[in-house]
Amino acid sequence: MKLYYKSGACSLAPHIVAREADLPVDLVSVDLAKKTLEDGGDFFAVNPNGYVPALDIGEGPVLTEASVVVQYLADRKPETGLMPAPGTTERYRVQQWLAFVATELHKGFSPLFKPNTPDATKDIQKEFLAKRFAFVDKALEGRTYLTGETFTAADAYAFTVLNWAGVMKLDMAAFPNIARFMAAVKARPAVQQALREEGLAA
Ligand SMILES: N[C@@H](CCC(=O)N[C@@H](CS)C(=O)NCC(=O)O)C(=O)O
């Protein structure tokens, strides 16, 4: 399998899941500004939407959408607990978090990264995100990960996206449980490996 990624982008979530599950996934770096690959190839030919993550699974078009790519990878190794078994309430809980991270957090952050977003819009987005951070912080009270003590695909995605709060220099002082969560996830050996492979850790 080949994972098209950009360092620190949402593609870090499937990268973490791949390393957690010890899957043989090769990384292909994408220049998102130019929409090119390292060999000069056209990224639009890989993903017509021009975004990462995109996972080449060796059958048909690449698999896209971070919240789905992480599930596909996790399901290759059910014994890891990265995704609970189909049909269980536990799985819907993880999927609930995946959808929340995708639609509330990930897409809440997206306008902050766009150079042409007006400052007033950025301020509105930051206010919105702070409300969602408060929800996540409360959910993490008394637990290590989003659904309890088991690290799941949703934690990988949440860690990836919440990491952008630091990049954007958002004030996170009011969210101590998120800080604890970030430290716990970052300390995991597979996460360290993924961060190193993206040039994000010493
Ligand atoms: N709907 C996609 C969005 C993925 C996305 O926003 N990717 C960003 C990086 S985090 C990207 O590649 N942006 C470049 C672009 O859209 O041109 C998903 O859920 O995975």
PDB file of C-alpha atoms and ligand atoms in Angstrom:
ATOM      1  CA  MET A   1       0.000   0.000   0.000  1.00  0.00           C
ATOM      2  CA  LYS A   2       1.094   3.579  -0.681  1.00  0.00           C
ATOM      3  CA  LEU A   3       0.008   6.552   1.397  1.00  0.00           C
ATOM      4  CA  TYR A   4       0.123   9.964  -0.279  1.00  0.00           C
ATOM      5  CA  TYR A   5       0.850  12.450   2.475  1.00  0.00           C
ATOM      6  CA  LYS A   6       2.113  15.874   3.435  1.00  0.00           C
ATOM      7  CA  SER A   7       4.119  16.322   6.603  1.00  0.00           C
ATOM      8  CA  GLY A   8       1.872  17.296   9.537  1.00  0.00           C
ATOM      9  CA  ALA A   9      -1.315  17.347   7.447  1.00  0.00           C
ATOM     10  CA  CYS A  10      -4.371  15.201   8.155  1.00  0.00           C
ATOM     11  CA  SER A  11      -2.591  12.346   6.383  1.00  0.00           C
ATOM     12  CA  LEU A  12      -0.630  11.931   9.616  1.00  0.00           C
ATOM     13  CA  ALA A  13      -3.713  10.155  11.039  1.00  0.00           C
ATOM     14  CA  PRO A  14      -3.617   7.170   8.636  1.00  0.00           C
ATOM     15  CA  HIS A  15       0.161   7.213   8.876  1.00  0.00           C
ATOM     16  CA  ILE A  16      -0.098   6.747  12.663  1.00  0.00           C
ATOM     17  CA  VAL A  17      -2.703   3.997  12.268  1.00  0.00           C
ATOM     18  CA  ALA A  18      -0.497   2.198   9.731  1.00  0.00           C
ATOM     19  CA  ARG A  19       2.438   2.259  12.135  1.00  0.00           C
ATOM     20  CA  GLU A  20       0.271   1.277  15.128  1.00  0.00           C
ATOM     21  CA  ALA A  21      -0.960  -1.735  13.135  1.00  0.00           C
ATOM     22  CA  ASP A  22       2.518  -2.472  11.782  1.00  0.00           C
ATOM     23  CA  LEU A  23       1.253  -2.471   8.193  1.00  0.00           C
ATOM     24  CA  PRO A  24       3.619  -2.278   5.212  1.00  0.00           C
ATOM     25  CA  VAL A  25       2.621   1.192   3.984  1.00  0.00           C
ATOM     26  CA  ASP A  26       5.043   3.207   1.838  1.00  0.00           C
ATOM     27  CA  LEU A  27       4.944   6.980   2.046  1.00  0.00           C
ATOM     28  CA  VAL A  28       4.712   9.219  -1.024  1.00  0.00           C
ATOM     29  CA  SER A  29       5.228  12.910  -0.356  1.00  0.00           C
ATOM     30  CA  VAL A  30       2.929  15.401  -2.098  1.00  0.00           C
ATOM     31  CA  ASP A  31       3.572  19.081  -2.770  1.00  0.00           C
ATOM     32  CA  LEU A  32       0.068  20.330  -2.044  1.00  0.00           C
ATOM     33  CA  ALA A  33       0.754  23.855  -3.315  1.00  0.00           C
ATOM     34  CA  LYS A  34       1.935  22.634  -6.720  1.00  0.00           C
ATOM     35  CA  LYS A  35      -0.137  19.398  -6.710  1.00  0.00           C
ATOM     36  CA  THR A  36       2.923  17.443  -7.737  1.00  0.00           C
ATOM     37  CA  LEU A  37       4.747  14.368  -6.509  1.00  0.00           C
ATOM     38  CA  GLU A  38       8.469  14.177  -5.726  1.00  0.00           C
ATOM     39  CA  ASP A  39       9.153  12.779  -9.227  1.00  0.00           C
ATOM     40  CA  GLY A  40       7.263  15.713 -10.762  1.00  0.00           C
ATOM     41  CA  GLY A  41       4.150  13.601 -11.402  1.00  0.00           C
ATOM     42  CA  ASP A  42       0.691  15.161 -11.368  1.00  0.00           C
ATOM     43  CA  PHE A  43      -1.088  14.569  -8.041  1.00  0.00           C
ATOM     44  CA  PHE A  44      -4.457  15.323  -9.655  1.00  0.00           C
ATOM     45  CA  ALA A  45      -3.943  12.135 -11.652  1.00  0.00           C
ATOM     46  CA  VAL A  46      -3.837  10.288  -8.304  1.00  0.00           C
ATOM     47  CA  ASN A  47      -6.637  12.171  -6.561  1.00  0.00           C
ATOM     48  CA  PRO A  48      -8.774  14.460  -8.754  1.00  0.00           C
ATOM     49  CA  ASN A  49      -9.618  16.464  -5.609  1.00  0.00           C
ATOM     50  CA  GLY A  50      -5.921  17.196  -5.070  1.00  0.00           C
ATOM     51  CA  TYR A  51      -5.910  16.491  -1.351  1.00  0.00           C
ATOM     52  CA  VAL A  52      -4.249  14.072   1.042  1.00  0.00           C
ATOM     53  CA  PRO A  53      -4.634  11.506   2.500  1.00  0.00           C
ATOM     54  CA  ALA A  54      -4.953   9.176  -0.463  1.00  0.00           C
ATOM     55  CA  LEU A  55      -4.242   5.503  -0.038  1.00  0.00           C
ATOM     56  CA  ASP A  56      -3.345   3.236  -2.947  1.00  0.00           C
ATOM     57  CA  ILE A  57      -4.840  -0.102  -1.932  1.00  0.00           C
ATOM     58  CA  GLY A  58      -3.929  -1.859  -5.173  1.00  0.00           C
ATOM     59  CA  GLU A  59      -7.498  -2.082  -6.457  1.00  0.00           C
ATOM     60  CA  GLY A  60      -9.299   0.725  -8.236  1.00  0.00           C
ATOM     61  CA  PRO A  61      -8.984   4.421  -7.433  1.00  0.00           C
ATOM     62  CA  VAL A  62      -7.147   5.582  -4.315  1.00  0.00           C
ATOM     63  CA  LEU A  63      -9.102   5.507  -1.077  1.00  0.00           C
ATOM     64  CA  THR A  64      -9.648   9.015   0.293  1.00  0.00           C
ATOM     65  CA  GLU A  65     -11.256  10.766   3.281  1.00  0.00           C
ATOM     66  CA  ALA A  66      -9.124  10.581   6.399  1.00  0.00           C
ATOM     67  CA  SER A  67     -11.981   9.271   8.551  1.00  0.00           C
ATOM     68  CA  VAL A  68     -12.433   6.320   6.182  1.00  0.00           C
ATOM     69  CA  VAL A  69      -8.794   5.648   5.334  1.00  0.00           C
ATOM     70  CA  VAL A  70      -8.005   5.174   9.041  1.00  0.00           C
ATOM     71  CA  GLN A  71     -10.851   2.642   9.322  1.00  0.00           C
ATOM     72  CA  TYR A  72      -9.651   0.706   6.283  1.00  0.00           C
ATOM     73  CA  LEU A  73      -6.149   0.461   7.733  1.00  0.00           C
ATOM     74  CA  ALA A  74      -7.328  -0.403  11.248  1.00  0.00           C
ATOM     75  CA  ASP A  75      -9.595  -3.141   9.906  1.00  0.00           C
ATOM     76  CA  ARG A  76      -6.559  -4.895   8.357  1.00  0.00           C
ATOM     77  CA  LYS A  77      -5.546  -5.687  11.956  1.00  0.00           C
ATOM     78  CA  PRO A  78      -8.700  -6.059  14.088  1.00  0.00           C
ATOM     79  CA  GLU A  79      -6.668  -7.492  16.967  1.00  0.00           C
ATOM     80  CA  THR A  80      -5.119  -4.054  17.591  1.00  0.00           C
ATOM     81  CA  GLY A  81      -8.448  -2.593  18.765  1.00  0.00           C
ATOM     82  CA  LEU A  82      -7.808   0.456  16.566  1.00  0.00           C
ATOM     83  CA  MET A  83     -11.354  -0.122  15.249  1.00  0.00           C
ATOM     84  CA  PRO A  84     -13.787  -2.197  17.310  1.00  0.00           C
ATOM     85  CA  ALA A  85     -15.672  -5.018  15.565  1.00  0.00           C
ATOM     86  CA  PRO A  86     -18.393  -4.139  13.034  1.00  0.00           C
ATOM     87  CA  GLY A  87     -21.876  -3.901  14.514  1.00  0.00           C
ATOM     88  CA  THR A  88     -20.739  -3.219  18.072  1.00  0.00           C
ATOM     89  CA  THR A  89     -21.733  -0.107  19.992  1.00  0.00           C
ATOM     90  CA  GLU A  90     -18.018   0.489  20.603  1.00  0.00           C
ATOM     91  CA  ARG A  91     -17.443   0.800  16.859  1.00  0.00           C
ATOM     92  CA  TYR A  92     -20.207   3.400  16.491  1.00  0.00           C
ATOM     93  CA  ARG A  93     -18.635   5.364  19.360  1.00  0.00           C
ATOM     94  CA  VAL A  94     -15.315   5.438  17.522  1.00  0.00           C
ATOM     95  CA  GLN A  95     -17.112   6.348  14.278  1.00  0.00           C
ATOM     96  CA  GLN A  96     -18.963   9.103  16.118  1.00  0.00           C
ATOM     97  CA  TRP A  97     -15.622  10.584  17.135  1.00  0.00           C
ATOM     98  CA  LEU A  98     -14.205  10.148  13.627  1.00  0.00           C
ATOM     99  CA  ALA A  99     -17.129  12.072  12.167  1.00  0.00           C
ATOM    100  CA  PHE A 100     -16.810  14.746  14.864  1.00  0.00           C
ATOM    101  CA  VAL A 101     -13.101  15.198  14.230  1.00  0.00           C
ATOM    102  CA  ALA A 102     -13.665  15.344  10.454  1.00  0.00           C
ATOM    103  CA  THR A 103     -16.580  17.737  10.359  1.00  0.00           C
ATOM    104  CA  GLU A 104     -16.221  19.851  13.496  1.00  0.00           C
ATOM    105  CA  LEU A 105     -12.465  19.999  14.176  1.00  0.00           C
ATOM    106  CA  HIS A 106     -10.699  19.280  10.864  1.00  0.00           C
ATOM    107  CA  LYS A 107     -12.995  21.444   8.756  1.00  0.00           C
ATOM    108  CA  GLY A 108     -13.129  24.000  11.568  1.00  0.00           C
ATOM    109  CA  PHE A 109      -9.389  24.453  11.216  1.00  0.00           C
ATOM    110  CA  SER A 110      -9.263  24.438   7.410  1.00  0.00           C
ATOM    111  CA  PRO A 111     -10.051  28.161   6.841  1.00  0.00           C
ATOM    112  CA  LEU A 112      -7.213  29.107   9.232  1.00  0.00           C
ATOM    113  CA  PHE A 113      -4.714  27.573   6.794  1.00  0.00           C
ATOM    114  CA  LYS A 114      -6.019  29.424   3.735  1.00  0.00           C
ATOM    115  CA  PRO A 115      -4.085  32.619   2.983  1.00  0.00           C
ATOM    116  CA  ASN A 116      -7.151  34.295   1.470  1.00  0.00           C
ATOM    117  CA  THR A 117      -9.453  33.752   4.484  1.00  0.00           C
ATOM    118  CA  PRO A 118     -10.350  37.201   5.898  1.00  0.00           C
ATOM    119  CA  ASP A 119      -9.118  37.821   9.470  1.00  0.00           C
ATOM    120  CA  ALA A 120     -12.711  38.310  10.688  1.00  0.00           C
ATOM    121  CA  THR A 121     -13.618  34.847   9.389  1.00  0.00           C
ATOM    122  CA  LYS A 122     -10.545  33.403  11.076  1.00  0.00           C
ATOM    123  CA  ASP A 123     -11.654  34.948  14.384  1.00  0.00           C
ATOM    124  CA  ILE A 124     -15.117  33.392  14.009  1.00  0.00           C
ATOM    125  CA  GLN A 125     -13.541  30.008  13.295  1.00  0.00           C
ATOM    126  CA  LYS A 126     -11.275  30.285  16.351  1.00  0.00           C
ATOM    127  CA  GLU A 127     -14.296  31.059  18.543  1.00  0.00           C
ATOM    128  CA  PHE A 128     -16.122  28.051  17.083  1.00  0.00           C
ATOM    129  CA  LEU A 129     -13.124  25.783  17.613  1.00  0.00           C
ATOM    130  CA  ALA A 130     -12.777  26.879  21.243  1.00  0.00           C
ATOM    131  CA  LYS A 131     -16.340  25.612  21.876  1.00  0.00           C
ATOM    132  CA  ARG A 132     -15.496  22.274  20.298  1.00  0.00           C
ATOM    133  CA  PHE A 133     -12.216  22.069  22.255  1.00  0.00           C
ATOM    134  CA  ALA A 134     -14.217  22.567  25.471  1.00  0.00           C
ATOM    135  CA  PHE A 135     -16.426  19.610  24.496  1.00  0.00           C
ATOM    136  CA  VAL A 136     -13.419  17.393  23.760  1.00  0.00           C
ATOM    137  CA  ASP A 137     -11.687  18.477  26.963  1.00  0.00           C
ATOM    138  CA  LYS A 138     -14.745  17.509  29.028  1.00  0.00           C
ATOM    139  CA  ALA A 139     -15.043  14.161  27.225  1.00  0.00           C
ATOM    140  CA  LEU A 140     -11.419  13.394  28.101  1.00  0.00           C
ATOM    141  CA  GLU A 141     -11.972  13.977  31.821  1.00  0.00           C
ATOM    142  CA  GLY A 142     -10.837  10.867  33.711  1.00  0.00           C
ATOM    143  CA  ARG A 143      -9.872   8.920  30.602  1.00  0.00           C
ATOM    144  CA  THR A 144      -6.681   8.587  28.593  1.00  0.00           C
ATOM    145  CA  TYR A 145      -8.232   8.413  25.119  1.00  0.00           C
ATOM    146  CA  LEU A 146     -11.496   9.548  23.541  1.00  0.00           C
ATOM    147  CA  THR A 147     -13.385   6.314  24.183  1.00  0.00           C
ATOM    148  CA  GLY A 148     -11.543   5.131  27.282  1.00  0.00           C
ATOM    149  CA  GLU A 149      -8.237   3.396  27.822  1.00  0.00           C
ATOM    150  CA  THR A 150      -7.881   1.839  24.349  1.00  0.00           C
ATOM    151  CA  PHE A 151      -6.117   3.875  21.660  1.00  0.00           C
ATOM    152  CA  THR A 152      -8.264   3.936  18.507  1.00  0.00           C
ATOM    153  CA  ALA A 153      -8.212   5.337  14.981  1.00  0.00           C
ATOM    154  CA  ALA A 154     -10.240   8.298  16.285  1.00  0.00           C
ATOM    155  CA  ASP A 155      -7.438   9.191  18.714  1.00  0.00           C
ATOM    156  CA  ALA A 156      -4.937   9.195  15.850  1.00  0.00           C
ATOM    157  CA  TYR A 157      -7.154  11.593  13.888  1.00  0.00           C
ATOM    158  CA  ALA A 158      -7.921  13.819  16.882  1.00  0.00           C
ATOM    159  CA  PHE A 159      -4.228  14.025  17.806  1.00  0.00           C
ATOM    160  CA  THR A 160      -3.339  14.998  14.240  1.00  0.00           C
ATOM    161  CA  VAL A 161      -5.904  17.774  14.040  1.00  0.00           C
ATOM    162  CA  LEU A 162      -5.510  19.101  17.608  1.00  0.00           C
ATOM    163  CA  ASN A 163      -1.794  19.377  16.901  1.00  0.00           C
ATOM    164  CA  TRP A 164      -2.656  22.254  14.555  1.00  0.00           C
ATOM    165  CA  ALA A 165      -3.697  24.338  17.576  1.00  0.00           C
ATOM    166  CA  GLY A 166       0.036  24.646  18.330  1.00  0.00           C
ATOM    167  CA  VAL A 167       0.857  25.437  14.703  1.00  0.00           C
ATOM    168  CA  MET A 168      -1.807  28.184  14.781  1.00  0.00           C
ATOM    169  CA  LYS A 169      -0.645  29.351  18.213  1.00  0.00           C
ATOM    170  CA  LEU A 170      -4.159  29.034  19.667  1.00  0.00           C
ATOM    171  CA  ASP A 171      -4.481  29.538  23.402  1.00  0.00           C
ATOM    172  CA  MET A 172      -5.145  26.046  24.796  1.00  0.00           C
ATOM    173  CA  ALA A 173      -4.583  26.913  28.481  1.00  0.00           C
ATOM    174  CA  ALA A 174      -8.252  26.228  29.299  1.00  0.00           C
ATOM    175  CA  PHE A 175      -8.041  22.637  28.060  1.00  0.00           C
ATOM    176  CA  PRO A 176      -5.758  20.642  30.390  1.00  0.00           C
ATOM    177  CA  ASN A 177      -7.297  17.278  29.453  1.00  0.00           C
ATOM    178  CA  ILE A 178      -6.479  17.894  25.804  1.00  0.00           C
ATOM    179  CA  ALA A 179      -2.877  18.672  26.807  1.00  0.00           C
ATOM    180  CA  ARG A 180      -2.707  15.396  28.734  1.00  0.00           C
ATOM    181  CA  PHE A 181      -4.248  13.509  25.789  1.00  0.00           C
ATOM    182  CA  MET A 182      -1.747  15.020  23.350  1.00  0.00           C
ATOM    183  CA  ALA A 183       1.176  14.031  25.592  1.00  0.00           C
ATOM    184  CA  ALA A 184      -0.155  10.464  26.019  1.00  0.00           C
ATOM    185  CA  VAL A 185      -0.617   9.960  22.273  1.00  0.00           C
ATOM    186  CA  LYS A 186       2.719  11.550  21.430  1.00  0.00           C
ATOM    187  CA  ALA A 187       4.505   9.189  23.816  1.00  0.00           C
ATOM    188  CA  ARG A 188       3.331   6.087  21.925  1.00  0.00           C
ATOM    189  CA  PRO A 189       6.226   4.458  20.042  1.00  0.00           C
ATOM    190  CA  ALA A 190       4.248   4.107  16.786  1.00  0.00           C
ATOM    191  CA  VAL A 191       3.266   7.772  16.938  1.00  0.00           C
ATOM    192  CA  GLN A 192       6.898   8.732  17.538  1.00  0.00           C
ATOM    193  CA  GLN A 193       7.845   6.669  14.500  1.00  0.00           C
ATOM    194  CA  ALA A 194       5.239   8.371  12.302  1.00  0.00           C
ATOM    195  CA  LEU A 195       6.318  11.817  13.540  1.00  0.00           C
ATOM    196  CA  ARG A 196       9.968  10.980  12.839  1.00  0.00           C
ATOM    197  CA  GLU A 197       9.118   9.742   9.350  1.00  0.00           C
ATOM    198  CA  GLU A 198       7.385  13.066   8.667  1.00  0.00           C
ATOM    199  CA  GLY A 199      10.331  15.048  10.031  1.00  0.00           C
ATOM    200  CA  LEU A 200       8.292  16.225  13.023  1.00  0.00           C
ATOM    201  CA  ALA A 201      10.208  14.633  15.907  1.00  0.00           C
ATOM    202  CA  ALA A 202      13.846  14.472  16.922  1.00  0.00           C
TER     203      ALA A 202
HETATM  204  N1  LIG B   1     -12.361  15.625   2.753  1.00  0.00           N
HETATM  205  C1  LIG B   1     -10.977  15.294   2.965  1.00  0.00           C
HETATM  206  C2  LIG B   1     -10.199  16.590   3.190  1.00  0.00           C
HETATM  207  C3  LIG B   1      -8.718  16.341   3.299  1.00  0.00           C
HETATM  208  C4  LIG B   1      -7.966  17.648   3.469  1.00  0.00           C
HETATM  209  O1  LIG B   1      -8.525  18.688   3.854  1.00  0.00           O
HETATM  210  N2  LIG B   1      -6.664  17.565   3.210  1.00  0.00           N
HETATM  211  C5  LIG B   1      -5.816  18.732   3.260  1.00  0.00           C
HETATM  212  C6  LIG B   1      -4.612  18.510   4.175  1.00  0.00           C
HETATM  213  S1  LIG B   1      -5.120  18.298   5.864  1.00  0.00           S
HETATM  214  C7  LIG B   1      -5.281  18.992   1.871  1.00  0.00           C
HETATM  215  O2  LIG B   1      -4.721  18.119   1.239  1.00  0.00           O
HETATM  216  N3  LIG B   1      -5.493  20.228   1.396  1.00  0.00           N
HETATM  217  C8  LIG B   1      -5.030  20.624   0.099  1.00  0.00           C
HETATM  218  C9  LIG B   1      -6.137  21.031  -0.784  1.00  0.00           C
HETATM  219  O3  LIG B   1      -7.313  20.785  -0.467  1.00  0.00           O
HETATM  220  O4  LIG B   1      -5.850  21.617  -1.829  1.00  0.00           O
HETATM  221  C10 LIG B   1     -10.812  14.329   4.146  1.00  0.00           C
HETATM  222  O5  LIG B   1     -11.695  14.285   4.997  1.00  0.00           O
HETATM  223  O6  LIG B   1      -9.807  13.602   4.170  1.00  0.00           O
END
